[in-house]
Coordinates of C-alpha atoms and ligand atoms in Angstrom, one line a residue:
M171 CA 0.0 0.0 0.0
C172 CA 1.4 3.4 -1.0
E173 CA 2.1 6.2 1.5
S174 CA -0.7 8.3 0.2
C175 CA -3.2 5.4 0.7
V176 CA -1.9 5.0 4.3
A177 CA -2.3 8.7 4.8
T178 CA -5.8 8.5 3.4
I179 CA -6.7 5.7 5.9
K180 CA -5.2 7.7 8.7
Y181 CA -6.9 11.0 8.0
S182 CA -10.0 10.0 6.0
P183 CA -13.3 11.1 7.6
I184 CA -15.0 8.0 8.7
A185 CA -18.3 9.3 9.8
R186 CA -20.7 6.4 9.6
R187 CA -18.7 3.3 10.2
S188 CA -18.1 1.8 13.6
I189 CA -14.8 1.3 15.2
L190 CA -15.5 -2.4 15.1
Q191 CA -15.6 -2.2 11.3
L192 CA -12.3 -0.4 11.2
A193 CA -10.8 -3.0 13.5
A194 CA -12.0 -5.7 11.2
F195 CA -10.3 -3.9 8.3
A196 CA -7.1 -3.8 10.3
V197 CA -7.3 -7.5 10.9
A198 CA -7.7 -8.0 7.2
G199 CA -4.2 -6.6 6.8
F200 CA -4.6 -2.8 6.6
A201 CA -2.7 -0.7 9.1
I202 CA -5.2 1.4 11.0
A203 CA -3.5 4.0 13.1
P204 CA -5.1 5.3 16.3
E205 CA -5.6 8.6 14.6
A206 CA -7.9 7.0 12.2
L207 CA -10.2 6.1 15.0
A208 CA -10.1 9.7 16.2
A209 CA -11.0 10.8 12.7
N210 CA -14.3 9.0 13.0
A211 CA -15.9 12.2 14.2
K212 CA -14.6 14.4 11.4
A213 CA -16.9 15.9 8.8
P214 CA -16.5 14.4 5.3
P215 CA -14.7 16.8 2.9
K216 CA -17.7 16.5 0.5
P217 CA -20.9 16.5 2.6
E218 CA -22.9 16.3 -0.6
N219 CA -21.4 12.9 -1.3
V220 CA -23.0 11.4 1.9
L221 CA -25.8 9.6 0.0
S222 CA -28.0 6.5 0.1
P223 CA -27.2 3.9 -2.6
E224 CA -30.3 4.9 -4.5
A225 CA -29.5 8.7 -4.3
A226 CA -26.0 7.9 -5.5
L227 CA -27.2 6.0 -8.5
N228 CA -29.7 8.8 -9.3
R229 CA -26.9 11.3 -9.2
L230 CA -24.7 9.2 -11.4
M231 CA -27.4 8.9 -14.1
K232 CA -28.3 12.6 -14.0
G233 CA -24.7 13.3 -14.6
N234 CA -24.6 11.0 -17.5
A235 CA -27.7 12.7 -18.9
R236 CA -25.9 16.0 -18.8
Y237 CA -22.8 14.5 -20.5
V238 CA -25.0 13.0 -23.2
E239 CA -26.6 16.3 -23.9
G240 CA -23.3 18.2 -23.9
V241 CA -24.2 20.3 -20.9
S242 CA -21.6 19.1 -18.4
R243 CA -20.9 21.4 -15.5
R244 CA -17.8 23.5 -15.1
H245 CA -15.9 21.9 -12.2
D246 CA -14.1 24.0 -9.6
F247 CA -10.9 22.0 -9.4
K248 CA -9.0 24.8 -7.7
H249 CA -11.2 25.4 -4.7
E250 CA -11.8 21.7 -4.0
R251 CA -8.1 20.9 -3.6
E252 CA -7.9 22.1 -0.1
P253 CA -10.8 20.1 1.4
L254 CA -9.7 17.0 -0.6
S255 CA -6.2 17.2 0.8
K256 CA -7.6 16.2 4.1
G257 CA -9.6 13.1 3.0
Q258 CA -12.1 11.7 0.5
N259 CA -15.6 10.3 0.5
P260 CA -16.5 9.3 -3.1
F261 CA -20.2 8.7 -3.5
A262 CA -19.7 5.9 -6.1
A263 CA -17.1 3.4 -7.2
V264 CA -16.8 2.4 -10.8
L265 CA -15.1 -0.7 -12.2
S266 CA -14.5 0.3 -15.8
C267 CA -12.6 -1.0 -18.8
A268 CA -9.2 0.6 -19.4
D269 CA -10.3 1.6 -22.9
S270 CA -9.2 5.2 -23.6
R271 CA -12.7 6.1 -24.9
I272 CA -14.3 5.3 -21.5
A273 CA -13.8 8.1 -18.9
P274 CA -16.0 7.6 -15.9
E275 CA -15.5 11.1 -14.5
Y276 CA -16.5 12.6 -17.8
C277 CA -19.3 10.3 -18.6
F278 CA -21.0 10.9 -15.2
D279 CA -20.0 14.6 -15.1
V280 CA -18.4 14.5 -11.7
S281 CA -15.4 16.1 -10.1
R282 CA -12.4 14.8 -8.2
G283 CA -13.2 13.1 -5.0
D284 CA -16.5 11.9 -6.3
L285 CA -15.7 8.6 -7.9
F286 CA -13.4 5.7 -6.8
V287 CA -12.4 4.3 -10.1
C288 CA -10.8 0.9 -10.7
R289 CA -9.9 0.2 -14.4
V290 CA -8.7 -3.0 -16.2
A291 CA -9.2 -4.1 -19.7
G292 CA -12.5 -6.1 -19.7
N293 CA -13.7 -4.6 -16.4
F294 CA -13.5 -7.8 -14.4
A295 CA -13.1 -8.1 -10.7
S296 CA -9.7 -9.5 -9.9
N297 CA -8.7 -10.0 -6.3
D298 CA -6.8 -6.7 -6.3
I299 CA -10.0 -4.9 -7.6
V300 CA -12.2 -6.6 -5.0
A301 CA -9.7 -5.5 -2.3
S302 CA -9.8 -1.9 -3.7
L303 CA -13.6 -1.8 -3.7
E304 CA -13.6 -3.2 -0.1
Y305 CA -11.5 -0.3 0.8
A306 CA -13.9 2.2 -0.9
V307 CA -16.9 0.6 0.9
Q308 CA -15.5 0.0 4.3
V309 CA -13.1 2.9 4.8
L310 CA -14.4 5.6 2.5
N311 CA -18.2 4.8 3.1
T312 CA -18.9 4.6 -0.7
P313 CA -22.5 3.5 -1.0
L314 CA -22.6 2.4 -4.7
I315 CA -20.5 0.3 -7.0
M316 CA -21.1 0.2 -10.8
V317 CA -19.5 -2.3 -13.1
L318 CA -19.2 -0.4 -16.4
G319 CA -18.8 -2.3 -19.6
H320 CA -19.0 -0.8 -23.1
D321 CA -19.9 -1.7 -26.6
A322 CA -17.1 -2.8 -29.0
C323 CA -14.9 -3.9 -26.1
G324 CA -11.6 -5.1 -27.6
A325 CA -10.8 -7.2 -24.5
V326 CA -14.0 -9.1 -24.8
D327 CA -13.6 -9.4 -28.6
A328 CA -10.1 -10.8 -28.2
T329 CA -11.3 -13.3 -25.7
I330 CA -14.0 -14.5 -28.2
K331 CA -11.5 -14.9 -30.9
S332 CA -9.1 -16.8 -28.6
V333 CA -11.9 -19.1 -27.4
K334 CA -13.2 -19.7 -30.9
D335 CA -9.7 -20.3 -32.5
G336 CA -8.1 -21.9 -29.5
T337 CA -5.1 -19.7 -30.0
M338 CA -2.8 -18.6 -27.2
L339 CA -2.3 -14.8 -27.1
P340 CA 1.2 -13.4 -26.3
G341 CA 2.6 -12.0 -23.1
H342 CA 0.2 -11.7 -20.1
L343 CA -2.9 -11.5 -22.3
P344 CA -3.9 -15.1 -21.4
A345 CA -4.6 -14.0 -17.9
L346 CA -7.1 -11.4 -19.2
V347 CA -8.7 -14.0 -21.5
A348 CA -9.1 -16.4 -18.6
A349 CA -10.9 -13.8 -16.6
I350 CA -13.4 -12.9 -19.4
R351 CA -13.8 -16.4 -20.7
P352 CA -16.7 -17.4 -18.4
A353 CA -18.8 -14.6 -20.0
V354 CA -18.0 -15.8 -23.5
E355 CA -18.7 -19.5 -22.7
A356 CA -22.0 -18.5 -21.1
V357 CA -23.3 -16.9 -24.3
K358 CA -21.9 -19.2 -27.0
D359 CA -25.4 -20.7 -27.7
E360 CA -27.3 -17.4 -27.5
S361 CA -28.8 -15.9 -30.6
G362 CA -27.9 -12.4 -31.7
D363 CA -24.5 -10.6 -31.7
M364 CA -22.0 -12.6 -29.7
L365 CA -19.8 -9.7 -28.8
A366 CA -22.7 -7.6 -27.4
N367 CA -24.0 -10.7 -25.6
A368 CA -20.6 -11.4 -24.0
I369 CA -20.1 -7.8 -23.0
R370 CA -23.4 -7.7 -21.2
R371 CA -22.8 -11.1 -19.6
N372 CA -19.4 -10.1 -18.5
V373 CA -20.8 -7.1 -16.6
L374 CA -23.6 -9.2 -15.0
L375 CA -21.1 -11.9 -13.9
N376 CA -18.9 -9.4 -12.3
V377 CA -21.8 -7.7 -10.6
E378 CA -22.7 -11.0 -9.1
K379 CA -19.1 -11.8 -8.2
L380 CA -18.8 -8.5 -6.2
K381 CA -22.2 -9.0 -4.5
T382 CA -21.0 -12.4 -3.2
A383 CA -17.4 -11.4 -2.4
A384 CA -17.2 -12.4 1.3
P385 CA -16.9 -11.1 3.8
V386 CA -17.0 -7.4 3.2
L387 CA -19.0 -6.7 0.0
E388 CA -21.4 -9.6 0.6
S389 CA -22.1 -8.3 4.1
F390 CA -22.7 -4.7 3.0
T391 CA -24.9 -5.9 0.1
S392 CA -27.0 -8.2 2.2
D393 CA -27.5 -5.4 4.8
K394 CA -28.5 -3.1 2.0
K395 CA -25.8 -0.6 3.0
I396 CA -24.5 -0.6 -0.6
R397 CA -25.9 -1.3 -4.1
I398 CA -23.9 -3.0 -6.8
V399 CA -25.2 -2.4 -10.3
G400 CA -24.1 -2.9 -13.9
G401 CA -24.1 -0.6 -16.9
I402 CA -23.0 -0.5 -20.5
Y403 CA -21.5 2.7 -22.0
K404 CA -22.5 3.4 -25.6
L405 CA -19.6 4.8 -27.5
K406 CA -21.6 6.7 -30.1
S407 CA -24.0 8.4 -27.7
G408 CA -22.1 8.5 -24.4
R409 CA -25.2 7.0 -22.8
V410 CA -24.9 4.5 -20.0
D411 CA -27.7 1.9 -20.0
L412 CA -28.3 0.2 -16.7
L413 CA -28.5 -3.6 -16.7
T414 CA -29.3 -4.3 -13.0
Ligands
ZN14 ZN1 -13.1 -2.5 -23.2

């Protein structure tokens, strides 16, 4: 864990989680300093980000509607630096593809400190990504996670070709193919466009994987403290269609 992350844990405002939850996180391997427990009473740097899961999703989708219409807000990056230097409380986490055409902060018209973004080609939940999202939920109080796929995804397309042809891709790409393969296998007998079907199924499978990721995300989901949803970003329109 980098120094800035440790500093974030130490000084992050942790307004709504109990000391017991922090202790559990420490047991899981994160160094929680006594100062972090004292920070429990601090006000979050972005009070407007303290939202219910439903309100967080509503805010995301309203931001996407502005982005689609080309009426995104002007963000005051300068004046938010000072409050964000003391902590963070993003209102949503997004697991997105690494594709350069997908930019979660742009497509949801949000500013710094609003989204906790994890990106990997094919937007699948590796162990590292699950751990990152656990941090967002348990330490930063993030109430919403969105798995965000997109149409014409090259990672999913490459996986389809590899599965169909039985070819081994070079370098580390086989690891990526192995992660996306279950979605491709699941739709191989479906009618319609195989790439679109696999992209959709990949999002749904990873939403389910996160919902059942014990003990942290599963517990927060079953207690309805967070929501985990899936969406598909449309390259031509910029619109995000919800799947779940
Ligand atoms: Zn992609």
